[in-house]
mmCIF file of C-alpha atoms (C1' of nucleotides) in Angstrom:
data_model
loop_
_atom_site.group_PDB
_atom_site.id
_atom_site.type_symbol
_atom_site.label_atom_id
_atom_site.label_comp_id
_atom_site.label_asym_id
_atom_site.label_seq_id
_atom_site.Cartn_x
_atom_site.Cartn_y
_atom_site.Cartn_z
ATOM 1 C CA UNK A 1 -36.086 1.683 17.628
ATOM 2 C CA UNK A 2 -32.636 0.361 18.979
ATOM 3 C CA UNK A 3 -29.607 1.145 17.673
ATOM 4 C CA UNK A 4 -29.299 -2.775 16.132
ATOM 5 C CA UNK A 5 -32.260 -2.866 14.412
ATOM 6 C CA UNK A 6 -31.451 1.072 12.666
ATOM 7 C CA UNK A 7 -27.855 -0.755 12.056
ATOM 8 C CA UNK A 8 -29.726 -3.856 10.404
ATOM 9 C CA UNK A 9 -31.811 -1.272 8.276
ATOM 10 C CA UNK A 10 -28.621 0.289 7.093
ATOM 11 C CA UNK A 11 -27.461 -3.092 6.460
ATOM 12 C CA UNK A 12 -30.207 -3.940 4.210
ATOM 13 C CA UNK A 13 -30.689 -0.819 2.332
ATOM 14 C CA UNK A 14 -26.613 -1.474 1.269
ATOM 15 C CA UNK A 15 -27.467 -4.936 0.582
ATOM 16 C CA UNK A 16 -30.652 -3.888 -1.707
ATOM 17 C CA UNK A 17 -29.007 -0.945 -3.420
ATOM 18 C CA UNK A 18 -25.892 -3.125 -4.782
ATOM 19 C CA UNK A 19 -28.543 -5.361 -6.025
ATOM 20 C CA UNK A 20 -29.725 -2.573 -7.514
ATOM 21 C CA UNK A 21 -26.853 -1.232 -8.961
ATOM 22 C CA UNK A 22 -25.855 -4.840 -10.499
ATOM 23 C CA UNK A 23 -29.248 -5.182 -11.950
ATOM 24 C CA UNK A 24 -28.716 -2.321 -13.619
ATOM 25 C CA UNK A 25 -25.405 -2.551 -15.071
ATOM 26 C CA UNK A 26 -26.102 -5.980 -16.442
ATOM 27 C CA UNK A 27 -23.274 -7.376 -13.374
ATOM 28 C CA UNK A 28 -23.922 -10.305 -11.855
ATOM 29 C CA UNK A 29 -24.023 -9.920 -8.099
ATOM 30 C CA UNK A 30 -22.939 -13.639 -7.501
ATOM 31 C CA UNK A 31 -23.059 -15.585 -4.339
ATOM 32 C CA UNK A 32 -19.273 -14.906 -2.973
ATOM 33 C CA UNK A 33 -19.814 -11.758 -4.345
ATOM 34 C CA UNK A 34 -22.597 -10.711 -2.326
ATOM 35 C CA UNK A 35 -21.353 -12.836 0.953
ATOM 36 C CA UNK A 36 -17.594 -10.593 0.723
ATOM 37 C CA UNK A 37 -20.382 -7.781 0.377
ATOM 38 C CA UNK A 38 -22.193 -8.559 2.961
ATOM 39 C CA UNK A 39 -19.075 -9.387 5.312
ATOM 40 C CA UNK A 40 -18.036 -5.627 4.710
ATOM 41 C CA UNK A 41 -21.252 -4.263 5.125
ATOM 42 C CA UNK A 42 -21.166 -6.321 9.025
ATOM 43 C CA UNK A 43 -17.921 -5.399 9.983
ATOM 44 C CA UNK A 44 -18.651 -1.860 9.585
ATOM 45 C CA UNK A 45 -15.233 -1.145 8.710
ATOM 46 C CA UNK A 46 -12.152 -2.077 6.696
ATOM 47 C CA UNK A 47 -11.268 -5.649 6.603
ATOM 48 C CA UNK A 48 -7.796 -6.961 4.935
ATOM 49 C CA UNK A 49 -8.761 -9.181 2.059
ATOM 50 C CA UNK A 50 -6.760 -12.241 4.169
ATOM 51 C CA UNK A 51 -9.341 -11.665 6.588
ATOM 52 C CA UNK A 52 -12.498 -12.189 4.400
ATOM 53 C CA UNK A 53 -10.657 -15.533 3.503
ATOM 54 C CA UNK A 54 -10.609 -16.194 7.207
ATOM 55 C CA UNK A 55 -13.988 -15.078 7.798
ATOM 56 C CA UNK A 56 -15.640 -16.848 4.654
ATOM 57 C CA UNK A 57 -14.258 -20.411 4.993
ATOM 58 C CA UNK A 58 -15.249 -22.940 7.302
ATOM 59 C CA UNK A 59 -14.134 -26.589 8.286
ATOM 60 C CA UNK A 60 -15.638 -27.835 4.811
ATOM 61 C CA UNK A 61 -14.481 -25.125 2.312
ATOM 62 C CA UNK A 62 -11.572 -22.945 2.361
ATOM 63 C CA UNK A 63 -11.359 -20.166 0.306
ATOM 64 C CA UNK A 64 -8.760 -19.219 -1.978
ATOM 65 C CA UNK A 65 -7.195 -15.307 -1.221
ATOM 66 C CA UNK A 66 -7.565 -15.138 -5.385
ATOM 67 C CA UNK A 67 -11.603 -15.890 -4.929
ATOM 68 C CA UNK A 68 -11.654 -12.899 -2.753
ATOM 69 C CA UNK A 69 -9.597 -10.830 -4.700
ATOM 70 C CA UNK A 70 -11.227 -11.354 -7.811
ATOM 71 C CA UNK A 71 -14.792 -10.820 -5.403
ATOM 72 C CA UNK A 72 -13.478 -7.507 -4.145
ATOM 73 C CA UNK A 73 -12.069 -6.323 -7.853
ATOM 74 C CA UNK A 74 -15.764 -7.167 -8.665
ATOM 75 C CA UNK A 75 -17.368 -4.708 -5.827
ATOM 76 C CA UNK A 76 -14.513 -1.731 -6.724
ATOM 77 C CA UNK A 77 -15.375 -2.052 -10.440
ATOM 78 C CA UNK A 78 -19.102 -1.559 -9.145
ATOM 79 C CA UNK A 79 -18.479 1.460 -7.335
ATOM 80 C CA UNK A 80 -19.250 -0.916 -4.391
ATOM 81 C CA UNK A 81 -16.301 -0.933 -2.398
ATOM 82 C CA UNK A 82 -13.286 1.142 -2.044
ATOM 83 C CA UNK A 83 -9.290 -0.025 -1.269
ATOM 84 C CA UNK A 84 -7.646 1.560 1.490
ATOM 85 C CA UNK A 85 -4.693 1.224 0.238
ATOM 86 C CA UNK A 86 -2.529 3.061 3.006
ATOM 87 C CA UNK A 87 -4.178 -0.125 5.390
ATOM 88 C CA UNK A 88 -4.053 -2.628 3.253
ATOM 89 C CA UNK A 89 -7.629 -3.254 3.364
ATOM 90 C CA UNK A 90 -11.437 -2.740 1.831
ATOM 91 C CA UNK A 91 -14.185 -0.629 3.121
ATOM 92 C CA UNK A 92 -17.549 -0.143 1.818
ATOM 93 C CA UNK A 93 -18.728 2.697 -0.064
ATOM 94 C CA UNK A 94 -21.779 4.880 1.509
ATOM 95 C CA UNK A 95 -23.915 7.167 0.455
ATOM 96 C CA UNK A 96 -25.313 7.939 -3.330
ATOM 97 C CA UNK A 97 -22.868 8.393 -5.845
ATOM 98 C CA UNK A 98 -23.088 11.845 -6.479
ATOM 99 C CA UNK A 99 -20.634 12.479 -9.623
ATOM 100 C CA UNK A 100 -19.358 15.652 -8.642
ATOM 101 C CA UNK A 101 -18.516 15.080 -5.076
ATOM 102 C CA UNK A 102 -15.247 13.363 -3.806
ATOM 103 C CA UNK A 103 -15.235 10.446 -1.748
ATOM 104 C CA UNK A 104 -13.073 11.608 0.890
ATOM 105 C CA UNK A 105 -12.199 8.299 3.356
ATOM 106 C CA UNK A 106 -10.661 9.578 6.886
ATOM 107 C CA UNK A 107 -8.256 7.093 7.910
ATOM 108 C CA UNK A 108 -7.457 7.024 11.746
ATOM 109 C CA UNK A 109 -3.494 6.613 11.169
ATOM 110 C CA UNK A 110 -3.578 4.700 15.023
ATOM 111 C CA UNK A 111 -6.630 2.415 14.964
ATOM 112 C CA UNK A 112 -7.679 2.209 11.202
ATOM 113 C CA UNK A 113 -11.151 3.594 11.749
ATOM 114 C CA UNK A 114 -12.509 5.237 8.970
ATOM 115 C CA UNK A 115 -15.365 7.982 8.118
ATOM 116 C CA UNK A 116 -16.477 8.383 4.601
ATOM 117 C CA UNK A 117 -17.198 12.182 4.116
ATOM 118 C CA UNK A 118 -18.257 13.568 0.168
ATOM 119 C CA UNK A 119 -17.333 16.744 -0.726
ATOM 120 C CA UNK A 120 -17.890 18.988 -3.903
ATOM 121 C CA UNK A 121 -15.412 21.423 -2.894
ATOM 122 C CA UNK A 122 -12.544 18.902 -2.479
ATOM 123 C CA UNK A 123 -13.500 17.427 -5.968
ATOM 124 C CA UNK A 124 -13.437 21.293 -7.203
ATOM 125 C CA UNK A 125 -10.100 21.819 -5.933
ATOM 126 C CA UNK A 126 -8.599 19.088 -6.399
ATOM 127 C CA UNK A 127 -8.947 19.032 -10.267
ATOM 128 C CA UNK A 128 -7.909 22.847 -10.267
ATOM 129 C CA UNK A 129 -4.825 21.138 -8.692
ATOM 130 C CA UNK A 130 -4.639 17.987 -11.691
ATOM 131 C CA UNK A 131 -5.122 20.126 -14.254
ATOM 132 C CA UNK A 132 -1.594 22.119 -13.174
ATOM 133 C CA UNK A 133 -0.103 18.998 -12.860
ATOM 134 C CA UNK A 134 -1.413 17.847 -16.191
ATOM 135 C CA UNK A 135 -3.252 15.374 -15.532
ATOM 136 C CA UNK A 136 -6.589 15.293 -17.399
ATOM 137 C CA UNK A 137 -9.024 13.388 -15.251
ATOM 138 C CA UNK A 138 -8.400 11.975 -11.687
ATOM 139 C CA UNK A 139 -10.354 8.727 -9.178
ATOM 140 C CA UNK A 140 -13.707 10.499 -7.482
ATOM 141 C CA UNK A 141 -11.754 8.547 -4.306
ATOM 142 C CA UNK A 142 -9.412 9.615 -1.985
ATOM 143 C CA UNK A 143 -7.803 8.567 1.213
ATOM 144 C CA UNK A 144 -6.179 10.736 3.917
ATOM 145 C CA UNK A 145 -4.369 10.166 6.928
ATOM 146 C CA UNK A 146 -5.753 12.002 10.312
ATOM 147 C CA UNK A 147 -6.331 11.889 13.817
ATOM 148 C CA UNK A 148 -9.710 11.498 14.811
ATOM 149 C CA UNK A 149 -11.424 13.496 17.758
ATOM 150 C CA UNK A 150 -10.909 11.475 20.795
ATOM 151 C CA UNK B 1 22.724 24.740 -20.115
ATOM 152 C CA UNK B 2 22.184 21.526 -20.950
ATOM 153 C CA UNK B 3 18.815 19.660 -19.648
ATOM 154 C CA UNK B 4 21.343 16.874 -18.357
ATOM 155 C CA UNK B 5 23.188 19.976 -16.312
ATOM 156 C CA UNK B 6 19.273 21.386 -14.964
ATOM 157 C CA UNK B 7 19.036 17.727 -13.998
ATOM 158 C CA UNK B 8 22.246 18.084 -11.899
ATOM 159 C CA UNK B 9 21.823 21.122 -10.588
ATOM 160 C CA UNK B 10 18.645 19.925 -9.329
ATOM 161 C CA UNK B 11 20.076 17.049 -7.627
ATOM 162 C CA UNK B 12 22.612 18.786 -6.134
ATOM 163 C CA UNK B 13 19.519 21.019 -4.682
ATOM 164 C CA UNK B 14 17.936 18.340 -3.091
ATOM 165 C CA UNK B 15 21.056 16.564 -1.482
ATOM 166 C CA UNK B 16 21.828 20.079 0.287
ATOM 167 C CA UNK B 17 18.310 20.235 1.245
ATOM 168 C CA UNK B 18 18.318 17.282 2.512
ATOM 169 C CA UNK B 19 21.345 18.154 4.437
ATOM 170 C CA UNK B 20 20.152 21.420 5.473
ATOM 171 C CA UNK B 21 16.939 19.929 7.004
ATOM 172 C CA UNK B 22 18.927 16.881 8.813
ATOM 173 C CA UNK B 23 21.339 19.503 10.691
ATOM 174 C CA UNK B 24 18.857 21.642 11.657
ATOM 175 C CA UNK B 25 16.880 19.263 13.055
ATOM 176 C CA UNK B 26 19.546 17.115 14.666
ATOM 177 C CA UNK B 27 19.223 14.494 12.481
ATOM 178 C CA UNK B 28 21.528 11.533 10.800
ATOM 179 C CA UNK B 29 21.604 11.934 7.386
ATOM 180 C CA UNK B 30 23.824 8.533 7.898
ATOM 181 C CA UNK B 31 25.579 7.032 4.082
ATOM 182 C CA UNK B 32 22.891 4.441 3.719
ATOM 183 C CA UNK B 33 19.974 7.207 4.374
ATOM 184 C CA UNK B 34 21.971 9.517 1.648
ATOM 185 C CA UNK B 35 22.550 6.863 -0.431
ATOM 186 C CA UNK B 36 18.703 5.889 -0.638
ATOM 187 C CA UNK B 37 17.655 9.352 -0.396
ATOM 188 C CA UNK B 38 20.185 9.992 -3.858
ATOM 189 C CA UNK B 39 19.035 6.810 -5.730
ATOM 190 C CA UNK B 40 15.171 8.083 -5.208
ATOM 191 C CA UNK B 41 16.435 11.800 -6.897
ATOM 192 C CA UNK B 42 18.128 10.026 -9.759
ATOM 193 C CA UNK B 43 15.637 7.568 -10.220
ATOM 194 C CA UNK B 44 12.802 10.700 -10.632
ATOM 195 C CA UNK B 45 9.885 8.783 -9.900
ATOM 196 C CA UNK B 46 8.567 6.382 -7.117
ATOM 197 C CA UNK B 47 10.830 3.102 -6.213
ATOM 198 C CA UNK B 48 9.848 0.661 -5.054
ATOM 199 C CA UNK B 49 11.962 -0.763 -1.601
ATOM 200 C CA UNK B 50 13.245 -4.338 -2.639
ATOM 201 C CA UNK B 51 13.968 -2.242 -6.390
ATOM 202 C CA UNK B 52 16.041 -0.158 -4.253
ATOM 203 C CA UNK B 53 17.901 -2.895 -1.765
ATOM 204 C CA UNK B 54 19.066 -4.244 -5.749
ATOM 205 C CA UNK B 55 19.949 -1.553 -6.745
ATOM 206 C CA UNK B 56 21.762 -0.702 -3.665
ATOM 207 C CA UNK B 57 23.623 -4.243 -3.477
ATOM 208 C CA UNK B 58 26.451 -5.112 -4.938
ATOM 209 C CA UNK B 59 28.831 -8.128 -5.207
ATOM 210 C CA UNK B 60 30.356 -7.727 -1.999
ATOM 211 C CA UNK B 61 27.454 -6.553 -0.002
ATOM 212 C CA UNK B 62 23.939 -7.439 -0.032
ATOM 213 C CA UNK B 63 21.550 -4.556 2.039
ATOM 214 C CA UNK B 64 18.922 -6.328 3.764
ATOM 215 C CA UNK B 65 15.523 -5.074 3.204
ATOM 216 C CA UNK B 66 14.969 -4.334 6.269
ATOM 217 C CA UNK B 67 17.747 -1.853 6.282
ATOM 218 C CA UNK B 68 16.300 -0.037 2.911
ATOM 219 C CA UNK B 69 12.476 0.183 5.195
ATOM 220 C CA UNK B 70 14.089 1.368 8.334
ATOM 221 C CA UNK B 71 16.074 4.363 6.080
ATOM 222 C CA UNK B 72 13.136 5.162 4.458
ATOM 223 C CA UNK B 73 11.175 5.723 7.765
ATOM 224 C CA UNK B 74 13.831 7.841 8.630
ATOM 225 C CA UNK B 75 13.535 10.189 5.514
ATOM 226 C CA UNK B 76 9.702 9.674 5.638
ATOM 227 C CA UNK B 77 9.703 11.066 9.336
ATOM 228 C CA UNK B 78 12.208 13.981 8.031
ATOM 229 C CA UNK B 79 9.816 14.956 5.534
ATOM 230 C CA UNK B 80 11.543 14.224 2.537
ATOM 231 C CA UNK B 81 10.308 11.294 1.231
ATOM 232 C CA UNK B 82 6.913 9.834 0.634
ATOM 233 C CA UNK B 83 5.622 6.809 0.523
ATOM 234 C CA UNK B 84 2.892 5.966 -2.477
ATOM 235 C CA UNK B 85 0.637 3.271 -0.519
ATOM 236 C CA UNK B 86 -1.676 2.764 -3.912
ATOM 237 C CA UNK B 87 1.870 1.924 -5.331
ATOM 238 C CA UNK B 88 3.903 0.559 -2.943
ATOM 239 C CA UNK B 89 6.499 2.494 -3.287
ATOM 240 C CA UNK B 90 8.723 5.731 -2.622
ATOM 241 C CA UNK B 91 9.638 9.203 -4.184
ATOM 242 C CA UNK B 92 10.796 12.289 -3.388
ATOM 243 C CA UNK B 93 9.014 15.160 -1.546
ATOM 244 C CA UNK B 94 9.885 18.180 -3.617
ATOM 245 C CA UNK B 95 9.542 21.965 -2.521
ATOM 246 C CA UNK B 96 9.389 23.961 0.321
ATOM 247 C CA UNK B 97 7.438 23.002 3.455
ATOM 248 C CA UNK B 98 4.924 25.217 2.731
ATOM 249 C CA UNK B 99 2.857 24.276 6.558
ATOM 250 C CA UNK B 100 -0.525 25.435 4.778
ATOM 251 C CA UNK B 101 -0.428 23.538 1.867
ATOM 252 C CA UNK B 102 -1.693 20.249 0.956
ATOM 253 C CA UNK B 103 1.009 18.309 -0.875
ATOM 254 C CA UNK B 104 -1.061 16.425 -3.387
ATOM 255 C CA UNK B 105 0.729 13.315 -5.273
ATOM 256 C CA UNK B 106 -0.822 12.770 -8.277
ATOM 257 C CA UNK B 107 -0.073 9.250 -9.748
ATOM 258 C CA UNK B 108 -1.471 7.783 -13.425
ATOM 259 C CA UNK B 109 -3.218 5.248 -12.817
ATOM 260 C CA UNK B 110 -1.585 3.443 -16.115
ATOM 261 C CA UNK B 111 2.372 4.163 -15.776
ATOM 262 C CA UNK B 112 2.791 5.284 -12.232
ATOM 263 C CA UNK B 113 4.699 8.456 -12.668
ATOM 264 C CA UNK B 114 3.404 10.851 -10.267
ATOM 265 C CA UNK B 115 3.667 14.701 -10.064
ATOM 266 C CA UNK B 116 3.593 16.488 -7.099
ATOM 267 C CA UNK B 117 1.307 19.545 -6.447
ATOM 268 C CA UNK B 118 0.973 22.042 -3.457
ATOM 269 C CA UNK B 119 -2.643 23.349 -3.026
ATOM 270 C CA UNK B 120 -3.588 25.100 0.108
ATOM 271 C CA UNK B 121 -6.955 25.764 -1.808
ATOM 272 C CA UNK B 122 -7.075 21.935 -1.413
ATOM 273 C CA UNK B 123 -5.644 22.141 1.881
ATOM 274 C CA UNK B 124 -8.514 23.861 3.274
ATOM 275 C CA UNK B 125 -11.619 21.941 1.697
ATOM 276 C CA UNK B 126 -9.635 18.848 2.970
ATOM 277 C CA UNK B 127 -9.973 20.455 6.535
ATOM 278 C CA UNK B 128 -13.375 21.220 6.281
ATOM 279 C CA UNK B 129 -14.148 17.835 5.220
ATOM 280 C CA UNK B 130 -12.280 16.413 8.251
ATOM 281 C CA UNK B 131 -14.194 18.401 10.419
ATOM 282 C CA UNK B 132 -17.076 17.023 9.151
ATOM 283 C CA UNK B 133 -15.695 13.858 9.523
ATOM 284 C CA UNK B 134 -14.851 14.369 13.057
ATOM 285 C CA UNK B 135 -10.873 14.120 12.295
ATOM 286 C CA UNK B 136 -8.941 16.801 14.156
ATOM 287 C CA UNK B 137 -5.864 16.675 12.303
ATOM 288 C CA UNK B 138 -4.413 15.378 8.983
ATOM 289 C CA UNK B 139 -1.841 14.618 7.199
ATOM 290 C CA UNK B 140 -0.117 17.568 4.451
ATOM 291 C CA UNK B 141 0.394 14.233 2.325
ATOM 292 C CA UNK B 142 -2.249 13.187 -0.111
ATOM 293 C CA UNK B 143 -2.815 10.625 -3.075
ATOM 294 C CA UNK B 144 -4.929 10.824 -5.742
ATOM 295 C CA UNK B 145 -5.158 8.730 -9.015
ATOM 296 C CA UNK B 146 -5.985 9.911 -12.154
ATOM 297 C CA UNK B 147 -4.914 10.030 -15.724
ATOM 298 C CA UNK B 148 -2.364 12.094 -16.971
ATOM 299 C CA UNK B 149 -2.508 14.283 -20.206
ATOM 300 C CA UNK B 150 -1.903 12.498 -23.381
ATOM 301 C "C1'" DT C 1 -27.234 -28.368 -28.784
ATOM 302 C "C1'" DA C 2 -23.220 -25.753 -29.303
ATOM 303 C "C1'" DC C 3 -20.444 -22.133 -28.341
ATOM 304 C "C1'" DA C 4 -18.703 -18.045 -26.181
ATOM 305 C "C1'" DA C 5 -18.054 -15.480 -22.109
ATOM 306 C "C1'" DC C 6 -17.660 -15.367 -17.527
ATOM 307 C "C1'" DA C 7 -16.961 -17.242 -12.773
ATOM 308 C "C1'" DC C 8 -14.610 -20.099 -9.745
ATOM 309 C "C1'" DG C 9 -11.039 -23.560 -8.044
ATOM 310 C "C1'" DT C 10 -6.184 -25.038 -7.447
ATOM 311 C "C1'" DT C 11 -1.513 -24.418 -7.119
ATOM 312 C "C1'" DA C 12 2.482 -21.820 -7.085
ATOM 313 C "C1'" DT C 13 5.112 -17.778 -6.988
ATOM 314 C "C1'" DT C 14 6.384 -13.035 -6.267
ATOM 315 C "C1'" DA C 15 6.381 -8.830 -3.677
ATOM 316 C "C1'" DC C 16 5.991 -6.217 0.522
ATOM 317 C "C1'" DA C 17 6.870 -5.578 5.368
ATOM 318 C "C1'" DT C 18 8.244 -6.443 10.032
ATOM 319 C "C1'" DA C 19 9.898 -9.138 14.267
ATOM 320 C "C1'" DA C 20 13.723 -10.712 16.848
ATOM 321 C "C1'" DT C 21 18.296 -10.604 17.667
ATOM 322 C "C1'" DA C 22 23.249 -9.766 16.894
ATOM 323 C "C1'" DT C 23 26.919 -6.849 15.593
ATOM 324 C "C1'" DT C 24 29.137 -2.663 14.291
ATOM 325 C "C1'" DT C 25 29.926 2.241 14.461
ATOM 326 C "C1'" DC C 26 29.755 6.761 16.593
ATOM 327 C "C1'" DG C 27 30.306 10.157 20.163
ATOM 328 C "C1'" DC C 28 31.549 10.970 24.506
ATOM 329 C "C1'" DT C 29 34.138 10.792 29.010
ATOM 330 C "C1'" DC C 30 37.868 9.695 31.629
ATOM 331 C "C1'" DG D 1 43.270 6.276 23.252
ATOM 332 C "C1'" DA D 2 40.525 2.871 26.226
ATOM 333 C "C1'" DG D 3 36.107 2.023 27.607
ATOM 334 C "C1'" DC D 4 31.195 2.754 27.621
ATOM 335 C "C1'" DG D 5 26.330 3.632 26.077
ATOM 336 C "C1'" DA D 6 23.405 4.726 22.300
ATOM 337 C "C1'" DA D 7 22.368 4.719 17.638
ATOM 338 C "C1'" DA D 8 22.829 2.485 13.280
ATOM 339 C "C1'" DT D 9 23.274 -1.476 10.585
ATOM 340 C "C1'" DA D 10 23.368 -6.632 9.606
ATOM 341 C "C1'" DT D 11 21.270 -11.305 9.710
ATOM 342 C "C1'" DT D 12 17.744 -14.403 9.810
ATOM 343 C "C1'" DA D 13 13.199 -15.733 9.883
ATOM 344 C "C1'" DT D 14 8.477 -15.162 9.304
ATOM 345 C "C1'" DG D 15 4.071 -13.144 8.226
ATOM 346 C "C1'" DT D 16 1.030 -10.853 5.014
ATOM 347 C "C1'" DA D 17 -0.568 -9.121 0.429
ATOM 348 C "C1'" DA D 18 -1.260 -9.883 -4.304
ATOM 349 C "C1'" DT D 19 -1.080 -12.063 -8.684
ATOM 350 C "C1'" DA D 20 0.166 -15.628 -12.416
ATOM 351 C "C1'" DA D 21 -1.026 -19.632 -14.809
ATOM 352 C "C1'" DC D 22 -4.065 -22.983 -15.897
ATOM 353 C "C1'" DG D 23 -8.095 -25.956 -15.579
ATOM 354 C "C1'" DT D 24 -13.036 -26.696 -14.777
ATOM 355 C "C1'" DG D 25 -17.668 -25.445 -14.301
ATOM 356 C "C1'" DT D 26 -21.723 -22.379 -15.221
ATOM 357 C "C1'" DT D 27 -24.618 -19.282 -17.653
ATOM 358 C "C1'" DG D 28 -26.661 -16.915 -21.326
ATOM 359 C "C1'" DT D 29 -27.598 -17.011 -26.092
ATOM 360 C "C1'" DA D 30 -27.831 -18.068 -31.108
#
DNA sequence: TACAACACGTTATTACATAATATTTCGCTC
DNA sequence: GAGCGAAATATTATGTAATAACGTGTTGTA
């Protein structure tokens, strides 16, 4: 199987399971909705919410930045998509939402690129770390700053 | 001792940090990067830069933003300030450089005030996890969200 | 059908950040 | 202390990100 059509499987198995997830929390996974979704899912990696207008609109409809924002408040509120907010931008959300694992996105601090990695031991240590600050309950995401290999 | 007088004292430890850290490492510590560097003690919470060109201004002279970002990257690249990308704005980096620890800002997601924790228990789950994620190096800085106690 | 909640469109405004360029200040050498 | 180069700061302009305010349409439901 080529490496397209295992990337168009991926693609779809995204695209079913935030059906899924929408169907199941009574949200309705509207038509902009899914087509920001879907535009995220394509790009493969974080795309500044400017861009989606770009990238959604066409010589007969232009879409307002507020549409997309309200789209991509939407996904985040589903557990769909997370903000980068060091970049400025929005990246989808792999892998199964495991509760007790944090969603630890790699940022590339030269090109952007980003690598979603889920780790129980993070999550572990980094409410030992809330609780001395006193905080009682922190986000399941996080973002950090790195170099990548190469 | 009066709280007001720990307050002081404190600030007066930071300045001379500051200071200390600047001469050592052949750095500026120009007036405009001390006097940013002092408003974001006093303030004792993240500011955010066009707050702090306003509250840097005065009748006679109005600081340019672009003068407020460019000090900013200086303390930023000295170590002693931070920048909170989910808020867009800037605090303090307090304590000692401890190299091994991860310097974890904690900001409620609610009011914004942020508490800063070092956690080289974090620290090393985070490198793991970058391994993992094929990220050779990262940065001692990290976010997280949460809710703080009461 | 009527109504309540939600989604989307339109317009305008605010906030954040940087580019390009000019001017001043600082530290040094003669 | 006059002149020079480098660093710091000022000025202006522009680009990008995000939200406010308000109106209209759509959908689900009693």
């Amino acid at each position: 199987m080529s490496t397209k059509a295992l990337r168009k499987e991926e693609e779809d198995n995204l695209l079913r399971r935030a059906d899924d997830v929408c169907r199941q929390n009574n949200l309705r996974l509207t038509p902009i909705r899914e087509r920001v979704y879907r535009e995220l899912v394509q790009s493969g990696g974080p795309v500044g919410a400017y861009d989606l207008v770009d990238r959604l609109s066409n010589e007969k409809k232009r879409l307002a930045p507020v549409t997309i924002y309200r789209a991509l408040d939407f996904l985040r509120d589903a557990g769909l998509v997370h903000r980068l907010a060091t970049q400025n931008s929005y990246v989808i959300s792999h892998g199964q939402p495991d509760m007790n694992a944090m969603k630890i996105m790699f940022v590339d601090a030269k090109t952007g690129e980003t690598v979603e990695v889920h780790s129980s031991e993070v999550a572990e240590a980094v409410r030992k770390a809330a609780e001395q600050a006193g905080f009682k309950s922190v986000s399941p995401f996080m973002e950090v700053e790195g170099e990548i290999a190469q």
